[in-house]
mmCIF file of N, CA and C in Angstrom:
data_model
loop_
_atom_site.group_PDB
_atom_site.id
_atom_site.type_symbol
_atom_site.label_atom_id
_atom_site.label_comp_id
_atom_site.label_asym_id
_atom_site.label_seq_id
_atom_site.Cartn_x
_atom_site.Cartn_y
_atom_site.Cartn_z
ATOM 1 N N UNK A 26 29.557 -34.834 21.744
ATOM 2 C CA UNK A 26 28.420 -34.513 22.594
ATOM 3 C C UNK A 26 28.746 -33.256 23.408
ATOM 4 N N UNK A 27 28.066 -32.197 23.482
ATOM 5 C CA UNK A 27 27.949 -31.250 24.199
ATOM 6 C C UNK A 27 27.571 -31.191 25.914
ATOM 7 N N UNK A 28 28.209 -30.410 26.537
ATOM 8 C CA UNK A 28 28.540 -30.134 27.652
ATOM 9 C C UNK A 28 27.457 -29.529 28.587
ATOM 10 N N UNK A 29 27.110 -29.844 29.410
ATOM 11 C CA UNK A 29 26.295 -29.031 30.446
ATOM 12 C C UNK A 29 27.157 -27.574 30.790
ATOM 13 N N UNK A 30 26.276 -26.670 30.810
ATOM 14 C CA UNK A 30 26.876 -24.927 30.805
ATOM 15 C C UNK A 30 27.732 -24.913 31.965
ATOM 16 N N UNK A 31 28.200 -24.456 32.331
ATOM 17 C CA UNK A 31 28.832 -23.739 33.418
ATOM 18 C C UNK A 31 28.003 -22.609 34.278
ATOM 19 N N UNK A 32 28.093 -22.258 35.267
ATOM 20 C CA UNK A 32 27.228 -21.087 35.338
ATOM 21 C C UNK A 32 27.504 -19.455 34.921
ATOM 22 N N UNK A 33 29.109 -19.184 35.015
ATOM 23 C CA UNK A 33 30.075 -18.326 34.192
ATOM 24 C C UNK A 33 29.293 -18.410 32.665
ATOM 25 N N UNK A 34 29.093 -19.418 31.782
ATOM 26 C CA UNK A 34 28.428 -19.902 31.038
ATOM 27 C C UNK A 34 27.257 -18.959 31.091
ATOM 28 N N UNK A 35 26.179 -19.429 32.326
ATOM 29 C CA UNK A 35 25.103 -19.288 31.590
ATOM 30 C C UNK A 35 24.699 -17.255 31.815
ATOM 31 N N UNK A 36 25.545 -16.963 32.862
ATOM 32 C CA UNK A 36 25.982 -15.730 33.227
ATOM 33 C C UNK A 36 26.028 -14.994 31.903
ATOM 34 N N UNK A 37 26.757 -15.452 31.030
ATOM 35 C CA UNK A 37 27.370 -14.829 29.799
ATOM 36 C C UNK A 37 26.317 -14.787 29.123
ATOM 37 N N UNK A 38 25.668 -15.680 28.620
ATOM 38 C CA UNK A 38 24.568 -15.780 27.899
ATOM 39 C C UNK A 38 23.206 -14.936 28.265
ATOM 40 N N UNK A 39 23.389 -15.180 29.629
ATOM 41 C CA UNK A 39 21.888 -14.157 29.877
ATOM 42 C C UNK A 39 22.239 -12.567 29.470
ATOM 43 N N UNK A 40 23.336 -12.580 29.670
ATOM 44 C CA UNK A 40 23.753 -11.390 29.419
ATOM 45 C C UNK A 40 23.493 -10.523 28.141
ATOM 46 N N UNK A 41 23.875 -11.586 27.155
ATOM 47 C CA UNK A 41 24.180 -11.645 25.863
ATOM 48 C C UNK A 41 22.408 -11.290 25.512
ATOM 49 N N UNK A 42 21.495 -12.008 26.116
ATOM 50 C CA UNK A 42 20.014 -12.089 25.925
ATOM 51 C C UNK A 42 19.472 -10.496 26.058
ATOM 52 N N UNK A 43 19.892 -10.301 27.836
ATOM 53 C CA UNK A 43 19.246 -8.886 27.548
ATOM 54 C C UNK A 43 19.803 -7.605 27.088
ATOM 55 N N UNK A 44 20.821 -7.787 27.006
ATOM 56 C CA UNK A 44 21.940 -7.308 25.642
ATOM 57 C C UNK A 44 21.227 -6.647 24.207
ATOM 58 N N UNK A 45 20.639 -8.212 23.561
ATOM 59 C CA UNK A 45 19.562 -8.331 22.307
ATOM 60 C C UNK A 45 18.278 -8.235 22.357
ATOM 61 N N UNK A 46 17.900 -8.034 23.719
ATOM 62 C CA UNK A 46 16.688 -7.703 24.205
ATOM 63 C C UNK A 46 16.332 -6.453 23.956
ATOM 64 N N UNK A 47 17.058 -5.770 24.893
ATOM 65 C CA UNK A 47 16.941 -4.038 25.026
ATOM 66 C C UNK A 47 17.509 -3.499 23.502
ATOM 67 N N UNK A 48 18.179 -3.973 22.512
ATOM 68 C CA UNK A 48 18.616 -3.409 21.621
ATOM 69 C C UNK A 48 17.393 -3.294 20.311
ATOM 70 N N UNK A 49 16.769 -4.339 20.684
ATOM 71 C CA UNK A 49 15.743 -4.970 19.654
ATOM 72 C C UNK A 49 14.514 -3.707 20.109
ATOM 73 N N UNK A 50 14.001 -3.405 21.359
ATOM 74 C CA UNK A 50 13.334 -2.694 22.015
ATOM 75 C C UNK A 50 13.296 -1.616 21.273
ATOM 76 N N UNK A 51 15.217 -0.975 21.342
ATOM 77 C CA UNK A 51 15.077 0.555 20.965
ATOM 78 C C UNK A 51 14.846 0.318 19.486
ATOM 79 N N UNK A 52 15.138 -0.628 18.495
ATOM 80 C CA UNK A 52 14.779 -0.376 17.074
ATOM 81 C C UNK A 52 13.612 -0.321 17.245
ATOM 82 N N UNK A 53 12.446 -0.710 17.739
ATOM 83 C CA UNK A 53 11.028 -0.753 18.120
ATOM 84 C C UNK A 53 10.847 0.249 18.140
ATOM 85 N N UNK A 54 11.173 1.234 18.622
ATOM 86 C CA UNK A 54 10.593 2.787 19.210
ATOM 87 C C UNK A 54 11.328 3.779 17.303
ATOM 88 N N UNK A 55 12.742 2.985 17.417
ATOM 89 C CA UNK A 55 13.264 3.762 16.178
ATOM 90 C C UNK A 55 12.446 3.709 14.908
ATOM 91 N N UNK A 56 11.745 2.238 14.536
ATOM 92 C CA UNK A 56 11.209 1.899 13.658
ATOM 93 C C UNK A 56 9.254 2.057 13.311
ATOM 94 N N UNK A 57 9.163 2.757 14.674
ATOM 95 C CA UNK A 57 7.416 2.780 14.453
ATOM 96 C C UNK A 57 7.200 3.992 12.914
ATOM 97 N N UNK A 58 7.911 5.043 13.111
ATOM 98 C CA UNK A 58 7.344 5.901 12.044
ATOM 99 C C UNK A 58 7.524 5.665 10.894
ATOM 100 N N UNK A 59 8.062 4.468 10.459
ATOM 101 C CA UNK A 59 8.074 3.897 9.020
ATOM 102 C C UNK A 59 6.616 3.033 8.755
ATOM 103 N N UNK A 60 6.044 2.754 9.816
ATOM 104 C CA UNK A 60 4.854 1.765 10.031
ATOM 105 C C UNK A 60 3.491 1.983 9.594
ATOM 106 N N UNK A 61 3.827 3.394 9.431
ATOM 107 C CA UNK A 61 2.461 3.927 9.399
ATOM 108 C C UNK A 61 2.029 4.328 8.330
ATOM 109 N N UNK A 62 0.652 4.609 7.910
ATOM 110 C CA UNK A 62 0.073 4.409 6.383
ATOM 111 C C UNK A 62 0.155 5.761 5.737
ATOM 112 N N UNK A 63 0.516 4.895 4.166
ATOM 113 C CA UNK A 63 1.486 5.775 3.648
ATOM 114 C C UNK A 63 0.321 6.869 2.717
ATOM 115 N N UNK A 64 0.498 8.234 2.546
ATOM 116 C CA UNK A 64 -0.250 9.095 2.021
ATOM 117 C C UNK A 64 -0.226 8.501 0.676
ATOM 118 N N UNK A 65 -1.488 9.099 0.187
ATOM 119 C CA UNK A 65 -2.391 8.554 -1.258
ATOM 120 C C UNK A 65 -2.477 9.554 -1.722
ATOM 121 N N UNK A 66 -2.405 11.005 -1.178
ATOM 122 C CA UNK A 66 -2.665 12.185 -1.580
ATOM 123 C C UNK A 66 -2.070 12.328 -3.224
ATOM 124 N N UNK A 67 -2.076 12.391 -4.467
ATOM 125 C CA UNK A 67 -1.477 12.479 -5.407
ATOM 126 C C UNK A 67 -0.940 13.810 -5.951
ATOM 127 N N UNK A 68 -1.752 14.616 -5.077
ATOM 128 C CA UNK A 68 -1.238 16.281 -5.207
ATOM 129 C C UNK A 68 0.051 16.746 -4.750
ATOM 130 N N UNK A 69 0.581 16.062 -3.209
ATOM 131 C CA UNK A 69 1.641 15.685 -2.432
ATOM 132 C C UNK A 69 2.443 14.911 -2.700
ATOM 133 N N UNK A 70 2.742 13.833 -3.704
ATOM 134 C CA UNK A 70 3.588 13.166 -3.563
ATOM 135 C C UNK A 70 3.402 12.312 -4.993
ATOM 136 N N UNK A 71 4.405 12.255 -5.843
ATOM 137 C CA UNK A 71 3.968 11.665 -7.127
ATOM 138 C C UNK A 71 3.915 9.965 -7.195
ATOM 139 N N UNK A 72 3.513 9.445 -7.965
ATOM 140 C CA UNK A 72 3.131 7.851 -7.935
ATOM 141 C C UNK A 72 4.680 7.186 -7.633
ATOM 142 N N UNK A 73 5.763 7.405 -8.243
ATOM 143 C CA UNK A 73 6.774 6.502 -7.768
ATOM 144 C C UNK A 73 7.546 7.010 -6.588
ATOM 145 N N UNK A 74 7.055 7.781 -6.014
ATOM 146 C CA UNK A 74 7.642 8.139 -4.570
ATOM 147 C C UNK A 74 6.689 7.401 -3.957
ATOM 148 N N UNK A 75 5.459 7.351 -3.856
ATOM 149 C CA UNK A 75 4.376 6.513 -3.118
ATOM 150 C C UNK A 75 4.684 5.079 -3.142
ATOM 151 N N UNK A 76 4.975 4.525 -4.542
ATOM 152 C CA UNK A 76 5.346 2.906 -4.531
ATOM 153 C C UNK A 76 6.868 2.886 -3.693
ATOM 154 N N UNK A 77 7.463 3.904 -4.045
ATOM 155 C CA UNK A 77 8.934 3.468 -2.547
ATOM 156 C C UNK A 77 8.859 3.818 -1.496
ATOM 157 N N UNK A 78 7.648 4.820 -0.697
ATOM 158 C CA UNK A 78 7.512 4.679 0.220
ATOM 159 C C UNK A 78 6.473 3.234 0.835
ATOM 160 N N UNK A 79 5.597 3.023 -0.044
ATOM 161 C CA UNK A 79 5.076 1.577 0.354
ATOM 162 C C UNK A 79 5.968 0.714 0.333
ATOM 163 N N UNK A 80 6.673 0.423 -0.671
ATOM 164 C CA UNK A 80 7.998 -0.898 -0.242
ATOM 165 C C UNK A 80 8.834 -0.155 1.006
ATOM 166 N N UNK A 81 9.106 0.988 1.037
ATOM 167 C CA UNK A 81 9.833 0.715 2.480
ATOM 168 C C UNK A 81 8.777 0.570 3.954
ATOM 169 N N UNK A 82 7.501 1.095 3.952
ATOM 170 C CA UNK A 82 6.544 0.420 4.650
ATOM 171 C C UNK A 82 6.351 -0.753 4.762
ATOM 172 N N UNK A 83 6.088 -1.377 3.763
ATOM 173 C CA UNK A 83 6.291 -3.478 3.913
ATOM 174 C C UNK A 83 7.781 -3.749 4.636
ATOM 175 N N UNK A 84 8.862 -3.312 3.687
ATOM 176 C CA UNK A 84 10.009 -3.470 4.707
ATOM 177 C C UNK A 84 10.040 -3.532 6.356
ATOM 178 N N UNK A 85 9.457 -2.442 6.409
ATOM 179 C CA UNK A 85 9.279 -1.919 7.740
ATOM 180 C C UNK A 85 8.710 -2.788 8.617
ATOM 181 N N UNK A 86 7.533 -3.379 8.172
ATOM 182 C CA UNK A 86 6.545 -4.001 8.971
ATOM 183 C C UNK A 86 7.179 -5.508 8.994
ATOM 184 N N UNK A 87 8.206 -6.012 7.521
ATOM 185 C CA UNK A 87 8.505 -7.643 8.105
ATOM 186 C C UNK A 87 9.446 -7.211 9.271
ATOM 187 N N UNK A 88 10.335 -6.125 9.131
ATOM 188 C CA UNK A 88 11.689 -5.840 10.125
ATOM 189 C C UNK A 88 10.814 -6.008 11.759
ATOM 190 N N UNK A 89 9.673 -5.135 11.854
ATOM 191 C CA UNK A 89 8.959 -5.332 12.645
ATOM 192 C C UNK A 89 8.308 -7.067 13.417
ATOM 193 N N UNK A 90 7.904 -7.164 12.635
ATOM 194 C CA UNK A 90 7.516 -8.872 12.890
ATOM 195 C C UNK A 90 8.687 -9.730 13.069
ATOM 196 N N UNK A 91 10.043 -9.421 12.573
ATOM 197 C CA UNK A 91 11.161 -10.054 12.933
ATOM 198 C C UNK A 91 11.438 -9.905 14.492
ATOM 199 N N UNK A 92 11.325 -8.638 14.692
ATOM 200 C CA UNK A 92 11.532 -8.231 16.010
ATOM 201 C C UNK A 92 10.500 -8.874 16.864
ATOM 202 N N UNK A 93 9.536 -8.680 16.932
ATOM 203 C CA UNK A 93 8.370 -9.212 17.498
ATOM 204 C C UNK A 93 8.514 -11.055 17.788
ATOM 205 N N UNK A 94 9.281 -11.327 16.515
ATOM 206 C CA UNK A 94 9.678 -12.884 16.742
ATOM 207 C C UNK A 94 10.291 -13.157 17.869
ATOM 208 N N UNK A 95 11.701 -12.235 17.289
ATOM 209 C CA UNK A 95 12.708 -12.477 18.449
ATOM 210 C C UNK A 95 12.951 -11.733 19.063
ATOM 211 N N UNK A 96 12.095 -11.129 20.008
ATOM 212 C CA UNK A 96 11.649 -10.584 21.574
ATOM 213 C C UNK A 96 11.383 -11.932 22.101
ATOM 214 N N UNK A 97 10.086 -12.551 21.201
ATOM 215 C CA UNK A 97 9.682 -13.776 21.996
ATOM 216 C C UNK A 97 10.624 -14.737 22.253
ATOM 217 N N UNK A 98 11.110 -14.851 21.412
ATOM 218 C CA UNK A 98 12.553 -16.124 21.682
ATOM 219 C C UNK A 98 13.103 -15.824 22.402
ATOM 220 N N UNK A 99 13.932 -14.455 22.332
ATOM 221 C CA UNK A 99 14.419 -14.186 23.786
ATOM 222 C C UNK A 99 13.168 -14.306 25.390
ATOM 223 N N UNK A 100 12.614 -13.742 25.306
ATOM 224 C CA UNK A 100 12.157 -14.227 26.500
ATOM 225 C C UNK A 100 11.681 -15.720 27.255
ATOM 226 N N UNK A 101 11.599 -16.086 25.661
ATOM 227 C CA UNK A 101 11.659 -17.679 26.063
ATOM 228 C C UNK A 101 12.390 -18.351 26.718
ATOM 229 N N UNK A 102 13.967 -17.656 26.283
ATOM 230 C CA UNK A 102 15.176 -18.210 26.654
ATOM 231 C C UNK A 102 15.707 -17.448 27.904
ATOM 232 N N UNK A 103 15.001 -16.529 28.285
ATOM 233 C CA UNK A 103 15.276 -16.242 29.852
ATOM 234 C C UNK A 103 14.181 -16.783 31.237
ATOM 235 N N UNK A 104 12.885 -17.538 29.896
ATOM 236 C CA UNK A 104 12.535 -18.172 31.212
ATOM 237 C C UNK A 104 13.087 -19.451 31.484
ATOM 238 N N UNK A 105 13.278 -20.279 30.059
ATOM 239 C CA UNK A 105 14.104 -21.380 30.747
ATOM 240 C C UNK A 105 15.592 -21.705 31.350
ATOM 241 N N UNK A 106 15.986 -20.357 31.576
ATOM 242 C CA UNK A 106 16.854 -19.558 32.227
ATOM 243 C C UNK A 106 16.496 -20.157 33.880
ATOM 244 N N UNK A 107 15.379 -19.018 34.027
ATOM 245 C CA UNK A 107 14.545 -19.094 35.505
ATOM 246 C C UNK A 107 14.233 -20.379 36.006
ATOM 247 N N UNK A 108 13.651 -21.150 35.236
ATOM 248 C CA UNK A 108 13.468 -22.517 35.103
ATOM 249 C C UNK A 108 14.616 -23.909 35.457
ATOM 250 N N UNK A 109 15.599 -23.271 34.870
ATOM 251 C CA UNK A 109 16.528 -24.169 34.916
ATOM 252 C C UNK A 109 17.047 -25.320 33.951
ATOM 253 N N UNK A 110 16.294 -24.697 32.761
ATOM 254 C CA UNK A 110 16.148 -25.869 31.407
ATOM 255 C C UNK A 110 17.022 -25.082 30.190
ATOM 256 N N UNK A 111 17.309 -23.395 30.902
ATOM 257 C CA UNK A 111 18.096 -23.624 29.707
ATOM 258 C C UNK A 111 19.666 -24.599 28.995
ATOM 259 N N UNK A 112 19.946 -24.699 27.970
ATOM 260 C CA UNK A 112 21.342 -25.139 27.857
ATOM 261 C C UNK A 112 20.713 -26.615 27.188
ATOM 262 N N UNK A 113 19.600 -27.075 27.431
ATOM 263 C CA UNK A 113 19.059 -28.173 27.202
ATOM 264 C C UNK A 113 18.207 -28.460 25.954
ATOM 265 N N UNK A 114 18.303 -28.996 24.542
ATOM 266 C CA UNK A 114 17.263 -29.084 23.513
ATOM 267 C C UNK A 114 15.436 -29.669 23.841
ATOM 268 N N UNK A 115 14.807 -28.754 23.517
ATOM 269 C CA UNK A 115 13.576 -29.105 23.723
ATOM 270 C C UNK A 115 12.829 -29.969 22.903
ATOM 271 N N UNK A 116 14.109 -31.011 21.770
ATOM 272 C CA UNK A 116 13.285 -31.814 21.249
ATOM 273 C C UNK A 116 13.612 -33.302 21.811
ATOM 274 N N UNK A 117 14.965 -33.137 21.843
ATOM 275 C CA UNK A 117 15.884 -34.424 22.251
ATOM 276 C C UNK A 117 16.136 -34.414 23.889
ATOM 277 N N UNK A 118 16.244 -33.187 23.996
ATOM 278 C CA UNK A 118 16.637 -33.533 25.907
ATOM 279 C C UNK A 118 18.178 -33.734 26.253
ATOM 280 N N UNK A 119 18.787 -33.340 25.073
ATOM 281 C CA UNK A 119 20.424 -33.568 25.321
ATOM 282 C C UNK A 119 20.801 -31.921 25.236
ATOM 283 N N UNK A 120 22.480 -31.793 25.878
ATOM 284 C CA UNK A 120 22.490 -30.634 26.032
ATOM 285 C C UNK A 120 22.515 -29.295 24.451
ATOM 286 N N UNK A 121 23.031 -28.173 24.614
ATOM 287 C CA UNK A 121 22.939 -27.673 23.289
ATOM 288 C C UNK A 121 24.349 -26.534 23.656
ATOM 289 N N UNK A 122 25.103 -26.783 22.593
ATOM 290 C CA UNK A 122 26.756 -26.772 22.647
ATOM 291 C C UNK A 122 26.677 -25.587 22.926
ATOM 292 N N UNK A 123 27.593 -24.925 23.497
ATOM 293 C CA UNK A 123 28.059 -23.571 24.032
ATOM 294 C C UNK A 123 27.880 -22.683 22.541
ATOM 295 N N UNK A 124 29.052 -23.089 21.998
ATOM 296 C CA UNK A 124 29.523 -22.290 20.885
ATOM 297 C C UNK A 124 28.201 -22.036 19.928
ATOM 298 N N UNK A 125 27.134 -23.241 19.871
ATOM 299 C CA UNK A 125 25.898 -22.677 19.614
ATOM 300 C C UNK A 125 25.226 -21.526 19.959
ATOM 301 N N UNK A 126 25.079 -21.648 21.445
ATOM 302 C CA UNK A 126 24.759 -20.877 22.392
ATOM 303 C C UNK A 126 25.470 -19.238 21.916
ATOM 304 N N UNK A 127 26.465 -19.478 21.898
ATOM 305 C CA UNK A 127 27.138 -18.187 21.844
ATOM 306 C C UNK A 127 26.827 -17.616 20.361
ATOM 307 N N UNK A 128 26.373 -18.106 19.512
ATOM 308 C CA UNK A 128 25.855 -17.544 18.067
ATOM 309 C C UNK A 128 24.534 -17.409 17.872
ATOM 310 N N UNK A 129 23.310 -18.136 19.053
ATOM 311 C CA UNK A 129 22.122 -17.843 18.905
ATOM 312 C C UNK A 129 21.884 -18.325 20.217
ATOM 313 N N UNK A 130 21.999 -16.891 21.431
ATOM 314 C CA UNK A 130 21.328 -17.617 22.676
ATOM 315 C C UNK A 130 20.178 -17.712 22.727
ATOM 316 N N UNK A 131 19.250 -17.642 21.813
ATOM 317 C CA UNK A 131 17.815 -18.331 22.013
ATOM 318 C C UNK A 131 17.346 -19.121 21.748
ATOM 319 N N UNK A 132 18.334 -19.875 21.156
ATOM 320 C CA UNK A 132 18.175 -21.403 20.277
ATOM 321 C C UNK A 132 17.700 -22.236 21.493
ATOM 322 N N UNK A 133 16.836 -23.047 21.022
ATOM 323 C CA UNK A 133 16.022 -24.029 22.242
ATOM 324 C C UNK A 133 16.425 -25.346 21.361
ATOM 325 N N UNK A 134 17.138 -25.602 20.242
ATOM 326 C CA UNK A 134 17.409 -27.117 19.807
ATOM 327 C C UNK A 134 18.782 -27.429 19.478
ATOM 328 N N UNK A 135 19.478 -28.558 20.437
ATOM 329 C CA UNK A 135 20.823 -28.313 19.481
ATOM 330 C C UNK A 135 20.520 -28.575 18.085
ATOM 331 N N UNK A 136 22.150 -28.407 17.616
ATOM 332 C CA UNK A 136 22.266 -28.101 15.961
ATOM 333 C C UNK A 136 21.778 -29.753 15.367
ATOM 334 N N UNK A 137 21.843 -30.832 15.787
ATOM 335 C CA UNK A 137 21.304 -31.837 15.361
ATOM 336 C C UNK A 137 19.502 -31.959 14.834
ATOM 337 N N UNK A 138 18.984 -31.689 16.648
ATOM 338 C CA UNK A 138 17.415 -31.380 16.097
ATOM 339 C C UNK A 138 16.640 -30.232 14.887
ATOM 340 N N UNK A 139 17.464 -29.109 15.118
ATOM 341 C CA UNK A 139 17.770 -28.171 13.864
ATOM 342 C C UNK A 139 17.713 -28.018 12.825
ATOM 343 N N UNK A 140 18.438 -29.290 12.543
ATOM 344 C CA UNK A 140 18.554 -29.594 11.252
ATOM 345 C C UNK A 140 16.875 -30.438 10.813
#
């Protein structure tokens, strides 16, 4: 059974959050000009340069929605930060192991509910 955090603990972790926060941010700004719709012009650009710039456009846009995921998770996990619930599984109500913690601080279930 897993341990209630420490506050050194949860120190580390928030850390760790806006850490993956702000990093996720700048790929955001790095990643918009792949996003955008890709020329059709056929005079400019021949058909199999167009189909790899559309697959790296789809690329682009799941990498995008990944991010967009986990922004939200992170902020999830800094409000129940604020709150006082983090460290705690939101299915079971028992705590959620450090070493978890330390491989996905936005995890809201220990590795039991998880599964």
């Amino acid at each position: 059974m897993a341990a209630e955090l420490t506050r050194a603990q949860i120190e580390h972790l928030t850390q760790a959050l806006r850490d993956q926060q702000a990093e996720l941010k700048v790929r955001e700004k790095d990643g918009a000009s792949w996003r955008g719709t890709v020329e059709l012009d056929q005079q400019s650009v021949g058909r199999l340069s167009r189909m790899d710039a559309m697959q790296q456009q789809e690329m682009a846009q799941a990498e995008a929605r990944r991010r967009v995921n986990d922004l939200a998770r992170i902020e999830m996990a800094l409000r129940r930060i604020t709150e006082g619930e983090y460290g705690w599984c939101a299915e079971c109500g028992e705590p959620i192991a450090y070493r978890r913690l330390e491989i996905d601080p936005a995890a809201h279930l220990c590795i039991g509910c998880a599964r």
